[in-house]
Amino acid sequence: MGKLIAIVDDDPVQRRLLDHAVTQMGHRTIVLEGGAEALEVLQADGGVDLVVLDVMMPQIDGLTVLSTLREAGKTVPIIVQ
């Protein structure tokens, strides 16, 4: 089975498009609607292999998610879009 990829985006259309593309490539996804939800899931060490992270999100933006995870010592690869 493929890798587990977290898709973090506040835009439901973008989430759906990315989810479809990633699953078509044989990977599993976890779809998250914002920065707070992403931090909760990713800090819990849920076995995510890669994160696709939107920069512009309300409340907690992608750069804050990225820096918070790095400060916590999380080394999961992150693609910022």
mmCIF file of C-alpha atoms in Angstrom:
data_model
loop_
_atom_site.group_PDB
_atom_site.id
_atom_site.type_symbol
_atom_site.label_atom_id
_atom_site.label_comp_id
_atom_site.label_asym_id
_atom_site.label_seq_id
_atom_site.Cartn_x
_atom_site.Cartn_y
_atom_site.Cartn_z
ATOM 1 C CA MET A 1 0.000 0.000 0.000
ATOM 2 C CA GLY A 2 1.126 3.569 -0.692
ATOM 3 C CA LYS A 3 2.291 6.254 1.669
ATOM 4 C CA LEU A 4 -0.023 8.209 3.965
ATOM 5 C CA ILE A 5 -0.189 11.805 2.757
ATOM 6 C CA ALA A 6 -1.829 14.595 4.751
ATOM 7 C CA ILE A 7 -3.535 17.270 2.666
ATOM 8 C CA VAL A 8 -4.039 20.518 4.591
ATOM 9 C CA ASP A 9 -6.090 23.195 2.853
ATOM 10 C CA ASP A 10 -9.011 25.411 3.830
ATOM 11 C CA ASP A 11 -10.393 25.341 0.271
ATOM 12 C CA PRO A 12 -12.694 22.320 -0.216
ATOM 13 C CA VAL A 13 -12.128 22.275 -3.989
ATOM 14 C CA GLN A 14 -8.343 22.161 -3.572
ATOM 15 C CA ARG A 15 -8.637 19.421 -0.942
ATOM 16 C CA ARG A 16 -10.827 17.336 -3.230
ATOM 17 C CA LEU A 17 -8.521 17.797 -6.251
ATOM 18 C CA LEU A 18 -5.395 16.902 -4.291
ATOM 19 C CA ASP A 19 -7.108 13.961 -2.611
ATOM 20 C CA HIS A 20 -8.172 12.580 -5.981
ATOM 21 C CA ALA A 21 -4.707 13.024 -7.541
ATOM 22 C CA VAL A 22 -2.901 11.434 -4.607
ATOM 23 C CA THR A 23 -5.229 8.437 -4.356
ATOM 24 C CA GLN A 24 -4.983 7.904 -8.137
ATOM 25 C CA MET A 25 -1.222 7.521 -7.588
ATOM 26 C CA GLY A 26 -1.875 4.704 -5.123
ATOM 27 C CA HIS A 27 -1.404 6.561 -1.850
ATOM 28 C CA ARG A 28 -3.686 6.967 1.149
ATOM 29 C CA THR A 29 -4.763 10.404 2.327
ATOM 30 C CA ILE A 30 -5.878 12.191 5.414
ATOM 31 C CA VAL A 31 -7.653 15.433 4.551
ATOM 32 C CA LEU A 32 -7.453 18.295 7.051
ATOM 33 C CA GLU A 33 -9.329 21.591 6.826
ATOM 34 C CA GLY A 34 -6.958 23.967 8.596
ATOM 35 C CA GLY A 35 -3.872 24.668 10.636
ATOM 36 C CA ALA A 36 -5.294 23.780 14.053
ATOM 37 C CA GLU A 37 -6.543 20.404 12.837
ATOM 38 C CA ALA A 38 -3.209 19.770 11.104
ATOM 39 C CA LEU A 39 -1.217 20.493 14.261
ATOM 40 C CA GLU A 40 -3.451 18.231 16.321
ATOM 41 C CA VAL A 41 -3.059 15.296 13.932
ATOM 42 C CA LEU A 42 0.590 15.792 13.001
ATOM 43 C CA GLN A 43 1.832 16.341 16.544
ATOM 44 C CA ALA A 44 0.109 13.108 17.587
ATOM 45 C CA ASP A 45 2.530 11.249 15.276
ATOM 46 C CA GLY A 46 -0.143 9.481 13.246
ATOM 47 C CA GLY A 47 2.309 7.893 10.814
ATOM 48 C CA VAL A 48 1.994 10.543 8.102
ATOM 49 C CA ASP A 49 4.725 10.173 5.455
ATOM 50 C CA LEU A 50 4.260 13.527 3.683
ATOM 51 C CA VAL A 51 2.268 16.737 4.156
ATOM 52 C CA VAL A 52 0.924 18.970 1.376
ATOM 53 C CA LEU A 53 0.334 22.252 3.185
ATOM 54 C CA ASP A 54 -1.490 25.376 2.028
ATOM 55 C CA VAL A 55 0.193 28.636 3.059
ATOM 56 C CA MET A 56 -2.830 30.920 3.181
ATOM 57 C CA MET A 57 -5.361 29.679 5.750
ATOM 58 C CA PRO A 58 -7.437 31.539 8.350
ATOM 59 C CA GLN A 59 -6.491 31.428 12.038
ATOM 60 C CA ILE A 60 -3.304 29.312 11.782
ATOM 61 C CA ASP A 61 -1.507 29.679 8.442
ATOM 62 C CA GLY A 62 0.750 27.133 6.791
ATOM 63 C CA LEU A 63 4.018 28.815 7.795
ATOM 64 C CA THR A 64 2.962 28.752 11.443
ATOM 65 C CA VAL A 65 2.115 25.047 11.122
ATOM 66 C CA LEU A 66 5.501 24.420 9.526
ATOM 67 C CA SER A 67 7.494 26.298 12.178
ATOM 68 C CA THR A 68 5.505 24.749 15.048
ATOM 69 C CA LEU A 69 6.149 21.241 13.753
ATOM 70 C CA ARG A 70 9.859 21.933 13.257
ATOM 71 C CA GLU A 71 10.159 23.419 16.766
ATOM 72 C CA ALA A 72 8.521 20.233 18.098
ATOM 73 C CA GLY A 73 11.173 18.164 16.307
ATOM 74 C CA LYS A 74 8.827 16.697 13.694
ATOM 75 C CA THR A 75 10.773 15.869 10.543
ATOM 76 C CA VAL A 76 7.971 14.755 8.218
ATOM 77 C CA PRO A 77 8.568 16.099 4.699
ATOM 78 C CA ILE A 78 6.291 19.053 3.902
ATOM 79 C CA ILE A 79 5.401 20.520 0.527
ATOM 80 C CA VAL A 80 4.194 24.097 1.005
ATOM 81 C CA GLN A 81 1.890 25.387 -1.719
#
